[in-house]
Amino acid sequence: MGTPSIHFSESPEDPFALGRGASAVLDDRGTVVGWSARAQDLLGYPAKEVIGRPWRDLLVDSRDLPVARSAVVDAVKAGGWFGVVPVRHRDGRRLEMGFRARTVTREGGGQEWLLVGAPAAEVIAWQRDRALLDGLYRRSPIGLVTYDPDRRVIRVNRAVEKASGVPAELPVGHRPREFMVDEDAGPADERVRHVLETGEPLIFTEQSARARHEPGRERIVSVSAFRMEDPSGRVLGVAETIEDVTDRHRAQRRLAMLNEASARIGTSLDVRQTARELADVAVQGLADYCSVDLLKPVTLGDEPSPDATGPLLRTALSPTEHRIPYREGDVVPLLPESAQARCLAERRPILEGLLSLRPEWYAMDRRRIELALGLGVHSLIAVPLIARGIVLGVVSLWRSRNSEPFEDGDAAVAQELTSRAAVCIDNARRFTQQQNTALTLQRSLLPSALSDLPAVEVACRYLPASGEPGLGGDWFDVIPLSGARVALVVGDVVGHGIHAAASMGRLRAAARTLASLDLEPDEVVARLDDLVSLLAGELEANAHDNPSAIEQVLGATCLYAVYDPVSQRCSLARAGHPAPVVSTPDGAVTVLDLPAGPPLGLGGLPFETYDLDLPEGSLLTLYTNGLLEAGVGDVDTALDHLRTCLAATTESLEHTCHAVVEALLPKGHIPTDDVALLIARTRVLPPQNVASWELPLEATSAARARELTTAQLDEWGLAELAFTTELVASELVTNTYRYAAGPVTLRLIRTDTLICEVSDTSHTSPHLRRALSTDEGGRGLFLVAQLTERWGTRYTHDGKTVWTEQPLPAV
């Protein structure tokens, strides 16, 4: 219970302070020779009753005498003593008192004892406070720093020394700027100043506290501060408790980064954009530089090889730095011993804490390695991008300059980050694969090249939808018809993707087939309507496989137009499609008010043909609704822009087509629906290239047809075709005499081919057959088919026309 460490404090808080405690003096025999007023107050004995009497008879109860004697023995042995012993009050009460005792040598050589006592409760409380204060500075895991009123450090406890690596005496007498980096010292000094001036405490304020001797070592602390004052209110300084929360801060930052990655990575279905998003997120809390290198097939939307071999393409790099050895788009070679190659082979993250020990980062190119070392790169994590068991590429994370080297926790976060990003990249790859397939299918179904036709000059644009919606079902076609005529078709299948493109292909093929029959526009559209109804019925039977396909087919629209360069007549019919625009050479621009008709497949309503005459050089503009809906304005505004562009026509039809697209699709705007645009400038066949005669329905008409044909071909300089053509004309006129009724019209047209047409008022279909050797007839159409390149029959409301085509002789 005793201790040799005897100290009499002058602190007013110390219960043993001479001015506060009860004091007594004993001689070497234990007789009281001195008694203070405070002793009288505490024990009730006045000095005259105590002085001269032995202390054990007066102050100690008989039952406590062994304890008191033991204390005396300890005091004598140690030369001093501290402890708690029970004493007797004058009124007989038993009091627990704390005492400090030490020997005092008098001048004559004798010894006396000086005792200072206080109530045990005060002593214990004071000792507890002392122990707490001592613990804060010596054993507390929480840092403690005290500042004087000049904001200079007075004292630092060992917790701060241990966490910062700075000796406890080093900061004493200095301000934060002298032992912390400038970026962190400013806020620290301002915090102390604020508490000193306002007296407002700060609670759990987090800040960076990097030491000057280790500027690259991250250190985040949580600081609470209060102003120290004496009982009179005088400001003594500021005390701060400091807790190192670096690990907690890193964990929160990593969690926040992963949450941010979920929101920022995968905003589009573009492989390169997704890779860039991954790189940008990684450099905002994990690395100083990040590169994403993907296997080449992945960047194209294809399936990579199972063994993850093949060239790697630098797909993303952040931040942009011209000194980085490989830039976006470069092929990145790998050595087998490099971290990236090992990470791909082993399918796990590879952490290289010190790159200076492994310079083979990518290739045996010393110049590139020296460039990278010039950036101060010193630590690397290589993480494989794996999604659904497929290796897509590798992500490389670097730290440079003053950043701390990567550790195992960083590698775990990097793996989690890349795992999430890999799924997004693979989704983008799969979408690209599907989009490329649909685009290939769609383009294979569209006309690859538009030939120069005698009826029209044509320019077109097809812009597939970009982004998540994918490809649509817009289509167009330019179909040469008999008699130098041409059919112009534009259609739209609702929806996106491969199903829409496949439906579009079936409709386009059907439209071409119907066009070859030379049907009227309303008849063609009606037959397409029947076809769509049949397709919808087939799809409905398999609706469980693709319910949306029925809506796609039933939502199809179409516009079919036929232009005749001889009569300058244009006939049109539409099924729920936007009306075409006609601009004439005089500058007039008109949206044709032709009957709309229902979309294909609905049935129940008839389709009508709309006829108009077009002057030579007129522009007939056909388009899909994607053109009008692509811009930011409404449909009426888009139509106004379209009229303006078509009114300012130029000699170049391609230039006009380009101007329309530029006006209706803002620069940089990505259409969400396909856009099809077809502009045709009408031509007129010169009268001298067309010859027409009406013949009577009599036996001599065949001979007359031969005479007229020979004469006309001589005039055109095509005498070498005379024999064949007069035979064809003779056979066709003879057939009308035998099987038809009404007047007969013979017409010859010279374009890039020689066309011979014979028209009558009958709707009887001519039939090509192989005649027997004993038959007297039936060989006419067979001869016609053998002598011409093409032949066919077209029907009108007034009858039919049988036509043939022959190539012109080479010049």
PDB file of N, CA and C in Angstrom, residues 639-689:
ATOM      1  N   LEU A 639     -41.436  19.130 -91.631  1.00  0.00           N
ATOM      2  CA  LEU A 639     -41.934  19.254 -93.004  1.00  0.00           C
ATOM      3  C   LEU A 639     -41.567  20.601 -93.618  1.00  0.00           C
ATOM      4  N   ASP A 640     -41.600  21.649 -92.800  1.00  0.00           N
ATOM      5  CA  ASP A 640     -41.190  22.964 -93.306  1.00  0.00           C
ATOM      6  C   ASP A 640     -39.725  22.943 -93.723  1.00  0.00           C
ATOM      7  N   HIS A 641     -38.869  22.319 -92.921  1.00  0.00           N
ATOM      8  CA  HIS A 641     -37.458  22.212 -93.285  1.00  0.00           C
ATOM      9  C   HIS A 641     -37.290  21.407 -94.575  1.00  0.00           C
ATOM     10  N   LEU A 642     -38.092  20.344 -94.703  1.00  0.00           N
ATOM     11  CA  LEU A 642     -38.009  19.517 -95.904  1.00  0.00           C
ATOM     12  C   LEU A 642     -38.428  20.318 -97.134  1.00  0.00           C
ATOM     13  N   ARG A 643     -39.491  21.074 -97.045  1.00  0.00           N
ATOM     14  CA  ARG A 643     -39.929  21.903 -98.180  1.00  0.00           C
ATOM     15  C   ARG A 643     -38.861  22.916 -98.562  1.00  0.00           C
ATOM     16  N   THR A 644     -38.246  23.528 -97.531  1.00  0.00           N
ATOM     17  CA  THR A 644     -37.216  24.525 -97.803  1.00  0.00           C
ATOM     18  C   THR A 644     -36.043  23.916 -98.568  1.00  0.00           C
ATOM     19  N   CYS A 645     -35.622  22.755 -98.163  1.00  0.00           N
ATOM     20  CA  CYS A 645     -34.491  22.103 -98.838  1.00  0.00           C
ATOM     21  C   CYS A 645     -34.847  21.718-100.265  1.00  0.00           C
ATOM     22  N   LEU A 646     -36.076  21.222-100.468  1.00  0.00           N
ATOM     23  CA  LEU A 646     -36.466  20.786-101.805  1.00  0.00           C
ATOM     24  C   LEU A 646     -36.733  21.968-102.729  1.00  0.00           C
ATOM     25  N   ALA A 647     -37.108  23.114-102.162  1.00  0.00           N
ATOM     26  CA  ALA A 647     -37.321  24.306-102.999  1.00  0.00           C
ATOM     27  C   ALA A 647     -36.005  24.835-103.532  1.00  0.00           C
ATOM     28  N   ALA A 648     -34.938  24.654-102.760  1.00  0.00           N
ATOM     29  CA  ALA A 648     -33.616  25.133-103.185  1.00  0.00           C
ATOM     30  C   ALA A 648     -32.860  24.016-103.888  1.00  0.00           C
ATOM     31  N   THR A 649     -33.489  23.423-104.898  1.00  0.00           N
ATOM     32  CA  THR A 649     -32.872  22.300-105.589  1.00  0.00           C
ATOM     33  C   THR A 649     -31.670  22.753-106.401  1.00  0.00           C
ATOM     34  N   THR A 650     -30.750  21.826-106.566  1.00  0.00           N
ATOM     35  CA  THR A 650     -29.541  22.080-107.357  1.00  0.00           C
ATOM     36  C   THR A 650     -29.437  21.007-108.426  1.00  0.00           C
ATOM     37  N   GLU A 651     -28.463  21.150-109.289  1.00  0.00           N
ATOM     38  CA  GLU A 651     -28.253  20.159-110.329  1.00  0.00           C
ATOM     39  C   GLU A 651     -27.879  18.812-109.736  1.00  0.00           C
ATOM     40  N   SER A 652     -27.183  18.838-108.612  1.00  0.00           N
ATOM     41  CA  SER A 652     -26.735  17.589-107.985  1.00  0.00           C
ATOM     42  C   SER A 652     -27.826  17.065-107.068  1.00  0.00           C
ATOM     43  N   LEU A 653     -28.395  15.908-107.446  1.00  0.00           N
ATOM     44  CA  LEU A 653     -29.417  15.303-106.612  1.00  0.00           C
ATOM     45  C   LEU A 653     -28.810  14.778-105.310  1.00  0.00           C
ATOM     46  N   GLU A 654     -27.553  14.332-105.354  1.00  0.00           N
ATOM     47  CA  GLU A 654     -26.864  13.886-104.150  1.00  0.00           C
ATOM     48  C   GLU A 654     -26.724  15.037-103.147  1.00  0.00           C
ATOM     49  N   HIS A 655     -26.430  16.230-103.696  1.00  0.00           N
ATOM     50  CA  HIS A 655     -26.303  17.392-102.812  1.00  0.00           C
ATOM     51  C   HIS A 655     -27.637  17.709-102.149  1.00  0.00           C
ATOM     52  N   THR A 656     -28.723  17.603-102.894  1.00  0.00           N
ATOM     53  CA  THR A 656     -30.044  17.843-102.319  1.00  0.00           C
ATOM     54  C   THR A 656     -30.365  16.824-101.235  1.00  0.00           C
ATOM     55  N   CYS A 657     -30.036  15.586-101.511  1.00  0.00           N
ATOM     56  CA  CYS A 657     -30.279  14.522-100.525  1.00  0.00           C
ATOM     57  C   CYS A 657     -29.482  14.795 -99.249  1.00  0.00           C
ATOM     58  N   HIS A 658     -28.234  15.208 -99.416  1.00  0.00           N
ATOM     59  CA  HIS A 658     -27.393  15.512 -98.262  1.00  0.00           C
ATOM     60  C   HIS A 658     -27.948  16.703 -97.482  1.00  0.00           C
ATOM     61  N   ALA A 659     -28.419  17.709 -98.187  1.00  0.00           N
ATOM     62  CA  ALA A 659     -28.956  18.897 -97.525  1.00  0.00           C
ATOM     63  C   ALA A 659     -30.185  18.552 -96.690  1.00  0.00           C
ATOM     64  N   VAL A 660     -31.030  17.660 -97.194  1.00  0.00           N
ATOM     65  CA  VAL A 660     -32.220  17.263 -96.449  1.00  0.00           C
ATOM     66  C   VAL A 660     -31.832  16.573 -95.142  1.00  0.00           C
ATOM     67  N   VAL A 661     -30.879  15.676 -95.223  1.00  0.00           N
ATOM     68  CA  VAL A 661     -30.450  14.960 -94.014  1.00  0.00           C
ATOM     69  C   VAL A 661     -29.836  15.927 -93.012  1.00  0.00           C
ATOM     70  N   GLU A 662     -28.998  16.854 -93.500  1.00  0.00           N
ATOM     71  CA  GLU A 662     -28.370  17.816 -92.593  1.00  0.00           C
ATOM     72  C   GLU A 662     -29.401  18.708 -91.917  1.00  0.00           C
ATOM     73  N   ALA A 663     -30.462  19.072 -92.653  1.00  0.00           N
ATOM     74  CA  ALA A 663     -31.458  19.984 -92.098  1.00  0.00           C
ATOM     75  C   ALA A 663     -32.367  19.296 -91.087  1.00  0.00           C
ATOM     76  N   LEU A 664     -32.706  18.045 -91.337  1.00  0.00           N
ATOM     77  CA  LEU A 664     -33.674  17.369 -90.473  1.00  0.00           C
ATOM     78  C   LEU A 664     -33.036  16.530 -89.385  1.00  0.00           C
ATOM     79  N   LEU A 665     -31.752  16.215 -89.501  1.00  0.00           N
ATOM     80  CA  LEU A 665     -31.041  15.485 -88.450  1.00  0.00           C
ATOM     81  C   LEU A 665     -29.935  16.375 -87.925  1.00  0.00           C
ATOM     82  N   PRO A 666     -30.121  16.987 -86.751  1.00  0.00           N
ATOM     83  CA  PRO A 666     -29.087  17.883 -86.205  1.00  0.00           C
ATOM     84  C   PRO A 666     -27.743  17.173 -86.102  1.00  0.00           C
ATOM     85  N   LYS A 667     -26.693  17.935 -86.256  1.00  0.00           N
ATOM     86  CA  LYS A 667     -25.350  17.375 -86.209  1.00  0.00           C
ATOM     87  C   LYS A 667     -25.092  16.735 -84.841  1.00  0.00           C
ATOM     88  N   GLY A 668     -24.595  15.519 -84.873  1.00  0.00           N
ATOM     89  CA  GLY A 668     -24.318  14.799 -83.634  1.00  0.00           C
ATOM     90  C   GLY A 668     -25.526  14.101 -83.046  1.00  0.00           C
ATOM     91  N   HIS A 669     -26.724  14.330 -83.658  1.00  0.00           N
ATOM     92  CA  HIS A 669     -27.935  13.692 -83.140  1.00  0.00           C
ATOM     93  C   HIS A 669     -27.978  12.243 -83.584  1.00  0.00           C
ATOM     94  N   ILE A 670     -28.252  11.344 -82.648  1.00  0.00           N
ATOM     95  CA  ILE A 670     -28.322   9.921 -82.955  1.00  0.00           C
ATOM     96  C   ILE A 670     -29.793   9.544 -83.106  1.00  0.00           C
ATOM     97  N   PRO A 671     -30.229   9.163 -84.309  1.00  0.00           N
ATOM     98  CA  PRO A 671     -31.647   8.817 -84.484  1.00  0.00           C
ATOM     99  C   PRO A 671     -31.994   7.552 -83.725  1.00  0.00           C
ATOM    100  N   THR A 672     -33.165   7.536 -83.144  1.00  0.00           N
ATOM    101  CA  THR A 672     -33.630   6.361 -82.417  1.00  0.00           C
ATOM    102  C   THR A 672     -34.478   5.462 -83.294  1.00  0.00           C
ATOM    103  N   ASP A 673     -34.703   5.885 -84.532  1.00  0.00           N
ATOM    104  CA  ASP A 673     -35.450   5.071 -85.491  1.00  0.00           C
ATOM    105  C   ASP A 673     -34.739   5.152 -86.825  1.00  0.00           C
ATOM    106  N   ASP A 674     -34.914   4.111 -87.642  1.00  0.00           N
ATOM    107  CA  ASP A 674     -34.291   4.129 -88.962  1.00  0.00           C
ATOM    108  C   ASP A 674     -34.811   5.297 -89.785  1.00  0.00           C
ATOM    109  N   VAL A 675     -33.965   5.753 -90.689  1.00  0.00           N
ATOM    110  CA  VAL A 675     -34.342   6.832 -91.596  1.00  0.00           C
ATOM    111  C   VAL A 675     -34.076   6.353 -93.020  1.00  0.00           C
ATOM    112  N   ALA A 676     -35.110   6.373 -93.841  1.00  0.00           N
ATOM    113  CA  ALA A 676     -34.971   6.046 -95.268  1.00  0.00           C
ATOM    114  C   ALA A 676     -35.454   7.242 -96.070  1.00  0.00           C
ATOM    115  N   LEU A 677     -34.646   7.659 -97.044  1.00  0.00           N
ATOM    116  CA  LEU A 677     -34.969   8.816 -97.874  1.00  0.00           C
ATOM    117  C   LEU A 677     -34.671   8.443 -99.323  1.00  0.00           C
ATOM    118  N   LEU A 678     -35.647   8.673-100.211  1.00  0.00           N
ATOM    119  CA  LEU A 678     -35.492   8.369-101.633  1.00  0.00           C
ATOM    120  C   LEU A 678     -36.005   9.571-102.427  1.00  0.00           C
ATOM    121  N   ILE A 679     -35.109  10.186-103.194  1.00  0.00           N
ATOM    122  CA  ILE A 679     -35.470  11.335-104.030  1.00  0.00           C
ATOM    123  C   ILE A 679     -35.245  10.956-105.485  1.00  0.00           C
ATOM    124  N   ALA A 680     -36.283  11.128-106.303  1.00  0.00           N
ATOM    125  CA  ALA A 680     -36.199  10.791-107.728  1.00  0.00           C
ATOM    126  C   ALA A 680     -36.495  12.035-108.554  1.00  0.00           C
ATOM    127  N   ARG A 681     -35.611  12.332-109.509  1.00  0.00           N
ATOM    128  CA  ARG A 681     -35.854  13.426-110.458  1.00  0.00           C
ATOM    129  C   ARG A 681     -36.367  12.811-111.754  1.00  0.00           C
ATOM    130  N   THR A 682     -37.551  13.257-112.191  1.00  0.00           N
ATOM    131  CA  THR A 682     -38.206  12.642-113.344  1.00  0.00           C
ATOM    132  C   THR A 682     -37.536  13.052-114.652  1.00  0.00           C
ATOM    133  N   ARG A 683     -37.548  12.110-115.554  1.00  0.00           N
ATOM    134  CA  ARG A 683     -37.066  12.345-116.913  1.00  0.00           C
ATOM    135  C   ARG A 683     -38.209  12.074-117.894  1.00  0.00           C
ATOM    136  N   VAL A 684     -38.077  12.607-119.064  1.00  0.00           N
ATOM    137  CA  VAL A 684     -39.076  12.386-120.121  1.00  0.00           C
ATOM    138  C   VAL A 684     -38.339  11.869-121.350  1.00  0.00           C
ATOM    139  N   LEU A 685     -38.865  10.789-121.917  1.00  0.00           N
ATOM    140  CA  LEU A 685     -38.246  10.276-123.139  1.00  0.00           C
ATOM    141  C   LEU A 685     -38.524  11.236-124.292  1.00  0.00           C
ATOM    142  N   PRO A 686     -37.520  11.576-125.079  1.00  0.00           N
ATOM    143  CA  PRO A 686     -37.742  12.468-126.221  1.00  0.00           C
ATOM    144  C   PRO A 686     -38.766  11.850-127.187  1.00  0.00           C
ATOM    145  N   PRO A 687     -39.642  12.658-127.771  1.00  0.00           N
ATOM    146  CA  PRO A 687     -40.671  12.114-128.698  1.00  0.00           C
ATOM    147  C   PRO A 687     -40.062  11.298-129.839  1.00  0.00           C
ATOM    148  N   GLN A 688     -38.871  11.673-130.275  1.00  0.00           N
ATOM    149  CA  GLN A 688     -38.268  10.942-131.394  1.00  0.00           C
ATOM    150  C   GLN A 688     -37.834   9.541-130.999  1.00  0.00           C
ATOM    151  N   ASN A 689     -37.843   9.238-129.695  1.00  0.00           N
ATOM    152  CA  ASN A 689     -37.468   7.889-129.252  1.00  0.00           C
ATOM    153  C   ASN A 689     -38.675   6.988-129.019  1.00  0.00           C
TER     154      ASN A 689
END
